[in-house]
Amino acid sequence: MRMSKLVGRRIKEDPKDSVTPSHKLLVRGGYIRMVSTGIYSLLPMAKRIITKIENIIREEMNSIEGQEVLLPVALPAELWEESGRYDSVGDELLRFEDRSGKKMLLGMTHEEAVVHLVRTEVSSYKQLPIMVYQIQTKYRDEARPRAGLIRVREFTMKDGYSFHDSQESLDEYYKKAHEAYVRIFDRIGMKDVISIESNSGMMGGSLSHEFMAIAECGEDTLFVSPDGTYRANREIACADIKFTKEDECELEKVHTPEKKSIEDVSEFLKLKPENTGKVVFYVDIVGNLIVAMIRGDFEVNESKLKNHLGLNSLEFADDELIKAVGAEPGYASPMAINSDKVKIIIDRSVAESSNLVVGANEKDYHYKNFNIGRDLKDVSFEVVDIATVRNGDPCPKTGEPLQEKRGIEVGNIFQLGTKYSEAMGCNFLNQNGKAQPMIMGCYGIGVGRAMASVVEQSHDKWGPIWPMAIAPYHVHICALNPKKEGVKDAAEKLYLEMMNENIEVLYDDRGEKAGPMFSEADLIGIPLRIIISPKTVPENKVEFKIRGEKDSVLIEQDAIIDKVKDIIKGD
RNA sequence: CGGGGUGUAGCGCAGCUUGGUAGCGCGCCUGCUUUGGGAGCAGGAAGUCGUAGGUUCAAAUCCUAUCACCCCGACCA
């Protein structure tokens, strides 16, 4: 490709309001352009990268017997009504009507569509297991797109769905899919990606893993043990904290005027936050009150609480509701709360500690020396781990301090079970001729997000450093001073020879000065650079430089093609 | 959905307080000089100042409404 004709200009300045490296560099390098919030056009070089990522994914999916299909983007609402998700999914599902008033939607995920396909095409245990996948546009009406391609409304996703006649079959395939994912991210050239246990969320089902590209700008927080054996999303992560019981002291009421927060109370009483207990009030969607109690030095993990209660949403309760059950906001404790009306969940940290300071359910008063076994005898409650793990808390597997990291979710795999097949009648006949719902797994990868994640992990201050496997071009030829004797001829000749050898080459034929030409080459980030200039043409040599390395080397013109081919092959 | 902020040339911005010829840098076009890490000179094209009302002799500037976008939070298969 001649750079003089390449669509996609380089931009010197960072785009307004961009924050993350991948956003800045992909825009500045002429890879992506925003059309509307969270909606981007991919320019030719980005399209080349995306195609390469897709092909790697395709090869690996095919290697685990995946069959590629293409399901519709626009779907009838009735399909989603069958699964129940037309109503249960929020505003991120874009709903609309066609000309006749028929309810439609844009697919944000394709369980319904794939079940529609498989339930009519597959009917016998003899055909199972199968996996179908597609690489296709998804639309999600995200509340807040951000960070360039990291969170967008319209994006390309590989989504695969497997169908099984038994849990064992799903387990076996799930493992193979996990291995395929590891290979995919390795081949794409992502440097630091780990799979973690994750929360299944609205997808339903049980076992799930997220593949996280470790990056500063990641939206998820995860905890990893130093040896890597424990890896979990903060939404579900647990820590094995050893609490110690002490001798119980007398319950003592103390005056704590205007001291509502844990900080204020512990400072006022000259205690540490871990000597206190705090109470958080939630309401579920139908208005039931939930009282969560945790030691003052921890935070309630709402997703763990939701998972325990089997709820999709929880909100903080307002003061009216809190007072209605006999508690005093700011001075609340589960003592004397009417436990018929509310569900009381107590974290381990409270159950296994002694002599805590808790509210007295009376303005400006707290109790010292609260002990759950003695002071909560008349109240029914459950003890559950609802604590948010903190950096350095002991790992539940190894006991070593957990490390907190940020990650971009670039892929995930779920065991869906029979949630969709049961709701939508996706059955097969077993060996006894009896109908049974198929057991499903699903497997997603965000393609554009993967590209952005590679940039997050592989760039310097001048631009991206593309891994060879997905680089838009292998080689960038810079013809410096092409008007001088022989330079243009040598560059053109090399360009054509490389094309003949099927080397993917971008050729800067514009005659720019060295400064702009090199800066733009860095900003584009192609792995290999060849500089042809009046300095080296008379000696029949070229300069050769690897992106990300500091110095260039001189190489005979005759030898450069073989050299380049070796590097491309070896990478 | 809550809080904060921004809309002026392709990009980045100034001008607005105190109304009076729409500006700067980069980029783009032409010519000459220059050519190893973002060159110089000369000339040129390009903006209904987000949109709609209003006030005024006169509005980018004042008033009202509205839309779009960004950041933080809530939410997020």
JSON list of C-alpha atoms (C1' of nucleotides) in Angstrom, two decimals, chain B:
[
{"chain": "B", "resi": 1, "resn": "C", "atom": "C1'", "xyz": [-30.26, 8.33, 36.17]},
{"chain": "B", "resi": 2, "resn": "G", "atom": "C1'", "xyz": [-27.10, 11.89, 39.60]},
{"chain": "B", "resi": 3, "resn": "G", "atom": "C1'", "xyz": [-22.74, 15.39, 39.72]},
{"chain": "B", "resi": 4, "resn": "G", "atom": "C1'", "xyz": [-19.20, 18.34, 36.79]},
{"chain": "B", "resi": 5, "resn": "G", "atom": "C1'", "xyz": [-17.79, 20.31, 32.00]},
{"chain": "B", "resi": 6, "resn": "U", "atom": "C1'", "xyz": [-17.62, 21.52, 26.62]},
{"chain": "B", "resi": 7, "resn": "G", "atom": "C1'", "xyz": [-19.89, 22.95, 21.73]},
{"chain": "B", "resi": 8, "resn": "U", "atom": "C1'", "xyz": [-16.35, 28.80, 17.16]},
{"chain": "B", "resi": 9, "resn": "A", "atom": "C1'", "xyz": [-12.53, 26.12, 9.88]},
{"chain": "B", "resi": 10, "resn": "G", "atom": "C1'", "xyz": [-10.56, 19.05, 9.01]},
{"chain": "B", "resi": 11, "resn": "C", "atom": "C1'", "xyz": [-7.94, 18.84, 14.25]},
{"chain": "B", "resi": 12, "resn": "G", "atom": "C1'", "xyz": [-6.58, 21.63, 18.87]},
{"chain": "B", "resi": 13, "resn": "C", "atom": "C1'", "xyz": [-8.06, 26.31, 20.79]},
{"chain": "B", "resi": 14, "resn": "A", "atom": "C1'", "xyz": [-8.65, 32.04, 21.77]},
{"chain": "B", "resi": 15, "resn": "G", "atom": "C1'", "xyz": [-12.53, 35.68, 21.45]},
{"chain": "B", "resi": 16, "resn": "C", "atom": "C1'", "xyz": [-17.88, 36.01, 25.28]},
{"chain": "B", "resi": 17, "resn": "U", "atom": "C1'", "xyz": [-16.89, 39.46, 31.49]},
{"chain": "B", "resi": 18, "resn": "U", "atom": "C1'", "xyz": [-17.94, 45.15, 28.99]},
{"chain": "B", "resi": 19, "resn": "G", "atom": "C1'", "xyz": [-22.71, 43.43, 22.03]},
{"chain": "B", "resi": 20, "resn": "G", "atom": "C1'", "xyz": [-20.03, 46.72, 16.74]},
{"chain": "B", "resi": 21, "resn": "U", "atom": "C1'", "xyz": [-15.26, 43.82, 10.20]},
{"chain": "B", "resi": 22, "resn": "A", "atom": "C1'", "xyz": [-14.63, 35.98, 13.17]},
{"chain": "B", "resi": 23, "resn": "G", "atom": "C1'", "xyz": [-9.12, 35.03, 14.91]},
{"chain": "B", "resi": 24, "resn": "C", "atom": "C1'", "xyz": [-4.51, 31.80, 16.28]},
{"chain": "B", "resi": 25, "resn": "G", "atom": "C1'", "xyz": [-1.59, 27.10, 15.85]},
{"chain": "B", "resi": 26, "resn": "C", "atom": "C1'", "xyz": [-1.52, 22.59, 13.15]},
{"chain": "B", "resi": 27, "resn": "G", "atom": "C1'", "xyz": [-3.34, 20.41, 8.70]},
{"chain": "B", "resi": 28, "resn": "C", "atom": "C1'", "xyz": [-4.80, 21.32, 3.34]},
{"chain": "B", "resi": 29, "resn": "C", "atom": "C1'", "xyz": [-3.69, 23.82, -1.94]},
{"chain": "B", "resi": 30, "resn": "U", "atom": "C1'", "xyz": [0.22, 26.71, -5.32]},
{"chain": "B", "resi": 31, "resn": "G", "atom": "C1'", "xyz": [5.35, 28.28, -6.05]},
{"chain": "B", "resi": 32, "resn": "C", "atom": "C1'", "xyz": [10.49, 28.55, -4.62]},
{"chain": "B", "resi": 33, "resn": "U", "atom": "C1'", "xyz": [14.25, 27.07, -1.16]},
{"chain": "B", "resi": 34, "resn": "U", "atom": "C1'", "xyz": [15.15, 22.99, 2.16]},
{"chain": "B", "resi": 35, "resn": "U", "atom": "C1'", "xyz": [15.72, 17.39, 3.45]},
{"chain": "B", "resi": 36, "resn": "G", "atom": "C1'", "xyz": [18.24, 11.94, 9.09]},
{"chain": "B", "resi": 37, "resn": "G", "atom": "C1'", "xyz": [13.36, 12.83, 14.33]},
{"chain": "B", "resi": 38, "resn": "G", "atom": "C1'", "xyz": [7.31, 17.19, 13.34]},
{"chain": "B", "resi": 39, "resn": "A", "atom": "C1'", "xyz": [11.79, 23.17, 8.04]},
{"chain": "B", "resi": 40, "resn": "G", "atom": "C1'", "xyz": [11.64, 28.56, 5.79]},
{"chain": "B", "resi": 41, "resn": "C", "atom": "C1'", "xyz": [9.52, 32.38, 2.72]},
{"chain": "B", "resi": 42, "resn": "A", "atom": "C1'", "xyz": [5.46, 34.09, -0.37]},
{"chain": "B", "resi": 43, "resn": "G", "atom": "C1'", "xyz": [0.51, 33.37, -1.91]},
{"chain": "B", "resi": 44, "resn": "G", "atom": "C1'", "xyz": [-4.35, 30.72, -1.27]},
{"chain": "B", "resi": 45, "resn": "A", "atom": "C1'", "xyz": [-9.01, 27.76, -0.04]},
{"chain": "B", "resi": 46, "resn": "A", "atom": "C1'", "xyz": [-11.96, 26.73, 4.02]},
{"chain": "B", "resi": 47, "resn": "G", "atom": "C1'", "xyz": [-16.46, 28.65, 9.56]},
{"chain": "B", "resi": 48, "resn": "U", "atom": "C1'", "xyz": [-24.88, 30.33, 8.56]},
{"chain": "B", "resi": 49, "resn": "C", "atom": "C1'", "xyz": [-19.79, 30.57, 15.94]},
{"chain": "B", "resi": 50, "resn": "G", "atom": "C1'", "xyz": [-24.41, 23.15, 18.05]},
{"chain": "B", "resi": 51, "resn": "U", "atom": "C1'", "xyz": [-29.86, 24.28, 17.02]},
{"chain": "B", "resi": 52, "resn": "A", "atom": "C1'", "xyz": [-34.37, 27.24, 17.69]},
{"chain": "B", "resi": 53, "resn": "G", "atom": "C1'", "xyz": [-36.62, 31.40, 19.63]},
{"chain": "B", "resi": 54, "resn": "G", "atom": "C1'", "xyz": [-36.07, 36.26, 22.11]},
{"chain": "B", "resi": 55, "resn": "U", "atom": "C1'", "xyz": [-33.79, 41.29, 23.46]},
{"chain": "B", "resi": 56, "resn": "U", "atom": "C1'", "xyz": [-31.25, 45.10, 20.32]},
{"chain": "B", "resi": 57, "resn": "C", "atom": "C1'", "xyz": [-30.04, 49.75, 15.20]},
{"chain": "B", "resi": 58, "resn": "A", "atom": "C1'", "xyz": [-26.56, 45.59, 15.81]},
{"chain": "B", "resi": 59, "resn": "A", "atom": "C1'", "xyz": [-25.64, 38.97, 18.94]},
{"chain": "B", "resi": 60, "resn": "A", "atom": "C1'", "xyz": [-20.21, 34.07, 18.72]},
{"chain": "B", "resi": 61, "resn": "U", "atom": "C1'", "xyz": [-20.93, 37.58, 22.91]},
{"chain": "B", "resi": 62, "resn": "C", "atom": "C1'", "xyz": [-27.00, 39.05, 26.70]},
{"chain": "B", "resi": 63, "resn": "C", "atom": "C1'", "xyz": [-31.83, 35.97, 27.87]},
{"chain": "B", "resi": 64, "resn": "U", "atom": "C1'", "xyz": [-34.87, 31.34, 27.24]},
{"chain": "B", "resi": 65, "resn": "A", "atom": "C1'", "xyz": [-35.40, 26.58, 25.49]},
{"chain": "B", "resi": 66, "resn": "U", "atom": "C1'", "xyz": [-33.37, 22.49, 23.24]},
{"chain": "B", "resi": 67, "resn": "C", "atom": "C1'", "xyz": [-29.77, 19.04, 21.19]},
{"chain": "B", "resi": 68, "resn": "A", "atom": "C1'", "xyz": [-25.03, 16.82, 21.03]},
{"chain": "B", "resi": 69, "resn": "C", "atom": "C1'", "xyz": [-20.57, 15.38, 23.19]},
{"chain": "B", "resi": 70, "resn": "C", "atom": "C1'", "xyz": [-16.82, 14.52, 27.27]},
{"chain": "B", "resi": 71, "resn": "C", "atom": "C1'", "xyz": [-15.33, 13.27, 32.47]},
{"chain": "B", "resi": 72, "resn": "C", "atom": "C1'", "xyz": [-16.74, 11.05, 37.48]},
{"chain": "B", "resi": 73, "resn": "G", "atom": "C1'", "xyz": [-20.43, 7.95, 39.72]},
{"chain": "B", "resi": 74, "resn": "A", "atom": "C1'", "xyz": [-24.82, 4.44, 39.25]},
{"chain": "B", "resi": 75, "resn": "C", "atom": "C1'", "xyz": [-25.55, 0.56, 35.61]},
{"chain": "B", "resi": 76, "resn": "C", "atom": "C1'", "xyz": [-23.19, -3.09, 32.42]},
{"chain": "B", "resi": 77, "resn": "A", "atom": "C1'", "xyz": [-24.18, -10.75, 28.58]}
]
